[in-house]
Amino acid sequence: MATAPKTGGIHAPVTPSPELAAVVGSEKLPRSQVISKVWDHIKKNNLQNPQNKREILADDKLKKVFGTDKVTMFEMNKHIAKHVKA
């Protein structure tokens, strides 16, 4: 018997705020995809602090999401959560 696709929690589609949409696009995405696209942006733009890889150095787009110049990768999810709605 096939299992139903997961639709809750991290798999539930969310709508990004205009600030977050500048990084991940404006379509509804599962939260896991939002995080993945933010990481793609971080890696593509070389935004990890070379001396401390756990620290993200925000560019202009991410500053609007994080509200600060830098965050740790652990704080990042808290800031992103403020920019998505179910």
mmCIF file with all atom_site columns, C-alpha atoms in Angstrom:
data_model
loop_
_atom_site.group_PDB
_atom_site.id
_atom_site.type_symbol
_atom_site.label_atom_id
_atom_site.label_alt_id
_atom_site.label_comp_id
_atom_site.label_asym_id
_atom_site.label_entity_id
_atom_site.label_seq_id
_atom_site.pdbx_PDB_ins_code
_atom_site.Cartn_x
_atom_site.Cartn_y
_atom_site.Cartn_z
_atom_site.occupancy
_atom_site.B_iso_or_equiv
_atom_site.pdbx_formal_charge
_atom_site.auth_seq_id
_atom_site.auth_comp_id
_atom_site.auth_asym_id
_atom_site.auth_atom_id
_atom_site.pdbx_PDB_model_num
ATOM 1  C CA . MET A 1 1  ? 0.000  0.000  0.000  1.00 0.00 ? 1  MET A CA 1
ATOM 2  C CA . ALA A 1 2  ? 1.396  3.402  -0.983 1.00 0.00 ? 2  ALA A CA 1
ATOM 3  C CA . THR A 1 3  ? 1.719  6.084  1.657  1.00 0.00 ? 3  THR A CA 1
ATOM 4  C CA . ALA A 1 4  ? 0.183  9.493  1.175  1.00 0.00 ? 4  ALA A CA 1
ATOM 5  C CA . PRO A 1 5  ? 2.581  12.348 0.448  1.00 0.00 ? 5  PRO A CA 1
ATOM 6  C CA . LYS A 1 6  ? 3.563  14.359 3.473  1.00 0.00 ? 6  LYS A CA 1
ATOM 7  C CA . THR A 1 7  ? 1.738  17.693 3.647  1.00 0.00 ? 7  THR A CA 1
ATOM 8  C CA . GLY A 1 8  ? 2.265  18.997 7.188  1.00 0.00 ? 8  GLY A CA 1
ATOM 9  C CA . GLY A 1 9  ? 5.126  20.513 9.167  1.00 0.00 ? 9  GLY A CA 1
ATOM 10 C CA . ILE A 1 10 ? 8.229  21.141 7.098  1.00 0.00 ? 10 ILE A CA 1
ATOM 11 C CA . HIS A 1 11 ? 6.430  19.779 3.995  1.00 0.00 ? 11 HIS A CA 1
ATOM 12 C CA . ALA A 1 12 ? 3.485  22.209 4.214  1.00 0.00 ? 12 ALA A CA 1
ATOM 13 C CA . PRO A 1 13 ? 3.558  24.816 1.433  1.00 0.00 ? 13 PRO A CA 1
ATOM 14 C CA . VAL A 1 14 ? 4.227  28.340 2.686  1.00 0.00 ? 14 VAL A CA 1
ATOM 15 C CA . THR A 1 15 ? 4.095  31.742 1.022  1.00 0.00 ? 15 THR A CA 1
ATOM 16 C CA . PRO A 1 16 ? 7.282  33.810 1.307  1.00 0.00 ? 16 PRO A CA 1
ATOM 17 C CA . SER A 1 17 ? 7.141  37.502 2.256  1.00 0.00 ? 17 SER A CA 1
ATOM 18 C CA . PRO A 1 18 ? 8.178  39.979 -0.476 1.00 0.00 ? 18 PRO A CA 1
ATOM 19 C CA . GLU A 1 19 ? 11.614 40.270 1.202  1.00 0.00 ? 19 GLU A CA 1
ATOM 20 C CA . LEU A 1 20 ? 12.141 36.504 1.235  1.00 0.00 ? 20 LEU A CA 1
ATOM 21 C CA . ALA A 1 21 ? 10.642 36.149 -2.265 1.00 0.00 ? 21 ALA A CA 1
ATOM 22 C CA . ALA A 1 22 ? 13.558 38.260 -3.561 1.00 0.00 ? 22 ALA A CA 1
ATOM 23 C CA . VAL A 1 23 ? 15.778 35.294 -2.599 1.00 0.00 ? 23 VAL A CA 1
ATOM 24 C CA . VAL A 1 24 ? 13.565 32.195 -3.116 1.00 0.00 ? 24 VAL A CA 1
ATOM 25 C CA . GLY A 1 25 ? 10.872 33.316 -5.562 1.00 0.00 ? 25 GLY A CA 1
ATOM 26 C CA . SER A 1 26 ? 7.243  34.159 -4.841 1.00 0.00 ? 26 SER A CA 1
ATOM 27 C CA . GLU A 1 27 ? 5.557  30.782 -5.399 1.00 0.00 ? 27 GLU A CA 1
ATOM 28 C CA . LYS A 1 28 ? 4.321  28.657 -2.498 1.00 0.00 ? 28 LYS A CA 1
ATOM 29 C CA . LEU A 1 29 ? 6.999  26.178 -1.456 1.00 0.00 ? 29 LEU A CA 1
ATOM 30 C CA . PRO A 1 30 ? 7.455  23.611 1.307  1.00 0.00 ? 30 PRO A CA 1
ATOM 31 C CA . ARG A 1 31 ? 9.454  25.116 4.181  1.00 0.00 ? 31 ARG A CA 1
ATOM 32 C CA . SER A 1 32 ? 12.250 22.637 3.446  1.00 0.00 ? 32 SER A CA 1
ATOM 33 C CA . GLN A 1 33 ? 12.561 24.030 -0.109 1.00 0.00 ? 33 GLN A CA 1
ATOM 34 C CA . VAL A 1 34 ? 12.606 27.611 1.201  1.00 0.00 ? 34 VAL A CA 1
ATOM 35 C CA . ILE A 1 35 ? 15.565 26.746 3.453  1.00 0.00 ? 35 ILE A CA 1
ATOM 36 C CA . SER A 1 36 ? 17.261 24.917 0.583  1.00 0.00 ? 36 SER A CA 1
ATOM 37 C CA . LYS A 1 37 ? 16.880 27.907 -1.757 1.00 0.00 ? 37 LYS A CA 1
ATOM 38 C CA . VAL A 1 38 ? 18.241 30.271 0.905  1.00 0.00 ? 38 VAL A CA 1
ATOM 39 C CA . TRP A 1 39 ? 21.294 27.980 1.241  1.00 0.00 ? 39 TRP A CA 1
ATOM 40 C CA . ASP A 1 40 ? 21.670 27.948 -2.560 1.00 0.00 ? 40 ASP A CA 1
ATOM 41 C CA . HIS A 1 41 ? 21.741 31.775 -2.455 1.00 0.00 ? 41 HIS A CA 1
ATOM 42 C CA . ILE A 1 42 ? 24.288 31.759 0.398  1.00 0.00 ? 42 ILE A CA 1
ATOM 43 C CA . LYS A 1 43 ? 26.609 29.337 -1.417 1.00 0.00 ? 43 LYS A CA 1
ATOM 44 C CA . LYS A 1 44 ? 26.215 30.983 -4.845 1.00 0.00 ? 44 LYS A CA 1
ATOM 45 C CA . ASN A 1 45 ? 27.121 34.387 -3.382 1.00 0.00 ? 45 ASN A CA 1
ATOM 46 C CA . ASN A 1 46 ? 29.845 33.099 -1.030 1.00 0.00 ? 46 ASN A CA 1
ATOM 47 C CA . LEU A 1 47 ? 28.142 34.493 2.085  1.00 0.00 ? 47 LEU A CA 1
ATOM 48 C CA . GLN A 1 48 ? 29.571 32.117 4.693  1.00 0.00 ? 48 GLN A CA 1
ATOM 49 C CA . ASN A 1 49 ? 32.209 33.715 6.892  1.00 0.00 ? 49 ASN A CA 1
ATOM 50 C CA . PRO A 1 50 ? 35.503 32.038 5.862  1.00 0.00 ? 50 PRO A CA 1
ATOM 51 C CA . GLN A 1 51 ? 36.808 32.216 9.457  1.00 0.00 ? 51 GLN A CA 1
ATOM 52 C CA . ASN A 1 52 ? 33.573 30.796 10.955 1.00 0.00 ? 52 ASN A CA 1
ATOM 53 C CA . LYS A 1 53 ? 31.539 28.703 8.504  1.00 0.00 ? 53 LYS A CA 1
ATOM 54 C CA . ARG A 1 54 ? 28.564 28.691 10.906 1.00 0.00 ? 54 ARG A CA 1
ATOM 55 C CA . GLU A 1 55 ? 28.150 32.434 10.378 1.00 0.00 ? 55 GLU A CA 1
ATOM 56 C CA . ILE A 1 56 ? 26.207 33.870 7.430  1.00 0.00 ? 56 ILE A CA 1
ATOM 57 C CA . LEU A 1 57 ? 27.248 37.341 6.209  1.00 0.00 ? 57 LEU A CA 1
ATOM 58 C CA . ALA A 1 58 ? 24.054 38.844 4.805  1.00 0.00 ? 58 ALA A CA 1
ATOM 59 C CA . ASP A 1 59 ? 24.001 40.573 1.434  1.00 0.00 ? 59 ASP A CA 1
ATOM 60 C CA . ASP A 1 60 ? 21.412 43.298 0.731  1.00 0.00 ? 60 ASP A CA 1
ATOM 61 C CA . LYS A 1 61 ? 18.641 40.749 0.034  1.00 0.00 ? 61 LYS A CA 1
ATOM 62 C CA . LEU A 1 62 ? 19.287 38.694 3.164  1.00 0.00 ? 62 LEU A CA 1
ATOM 63 C CA . LYS A 1 63 ? 19.634 41.779 5.391  1.00 0.00 ? 63 LYS A CA 1
ATOM 64 C CA . LYS A 1 64 ? 15.951 42.469 4.661  1.00 0.00 ? 64 LYS A CA 1
ATOM 65 C CA . VAL A 1 65 ? 15.079 38.955 5.869  1.00 0.00 ? 65 VAL A CA 1
ATOM 66 C CA . PHE A 1 66 ? 17.495 38.700 8.818  1.00 0.00 ? 66 PHE A CA 1
ATOM 67 C CA . GLY A 1 67 ? 17.290 42.328 9.947  1.00 0.00 ? 67 GLY A CA 1
ATOM 68 C CA . THR A 1 68 ? 21.028 42.314 10.640 1.00 0.00 ? 68 THR A CA 1
ATOM 69 C CA . ASP A 1 69 ? 24.408 42.029 8.879  1.00 0.00 ? 69 ASP A CA 1
ATOM 70 C CA . LYS A 1 70 ? 25.173 38.493 10.069 1.00 0.00 ? 70 LYS A CA 1
ATOM 71 C CA . VAL A 1 71 ? 23.500 35.508 11.735 1.00 0.00 ? 71 VAL A CA 1
ATOM 72 C CA . THR A 1 72 ? 24.546 32.008 12.684 1.00 0.00 ? 72 THR A CA 1
ATOM 73 C CA . MET A 1 73 ? 23.096 29.179 10.652 1.00 0.00 ? 73 MET A CA 1
ATOM 74 C CA . PHE A 1 74 ? 21.100 28.235 13.775 1.00 0.00 ? 74 PHE A CA 1
ATOM 75 C CA . GLU A 1 75 ? 19.509 31.706 14.031 1.00 0.00 ? 75 GLU A CA 1
ATOM 76 C CA . MET A 1 76 ? 18.758 31.783 10.316 1.00 0.00 ? 76 MET A CA 1
ATOM 77 C CA . ASN A 1 77 ? 15.672 29.542 10.548 1.00 0.00 ? 77 ASN A CA 1
ATOM 78 C CA . LYS A 1 78 ? 14.150 31.761 13.246 1.00 0.00 ? 78 LYS A CA 1
ATOM 79 C CA . HIS A 1 79 ? 14.453 34.795 10.962 1.00 0.00 ? 79 HIS A CA 1
ATOM 80 C CA . ILE A 1 80 ? 13.093 32.923 7.942  1.00 0.00 ? 80 ILE A CA 1
ATOM 81 C CA . ALA A 1 81 ? 10.086 31.714 9.964  1.00 0.00 ? 81 ALA A CA 1
ATOM 82 C CA . LYS A 1 82 ? 9.008  35.353 10.381 1.00 0.00 ? 82 LYS A CA 1
ATOM 83 C CA . HIS A 1 83 ? 8.904  35.705 6.577  1.00 0.00 ? 83 HIS A CA 1
ATOM 84 C CA . VAL A 1 84 ? 6.634  32.772 5.661  1.00 0.00 ? 84 VAL A CA 1
ATOM 85 C CA . LYS A 1 85 ? 2.939  32.175 6.132  1.00 0.00 ? 85 LYS A CA 1
ATOM 86 C CA . ALA A 1 86 ? 0.817  29.089 5.540  1.00 0.00 ? 86 ALA A CA 1
#
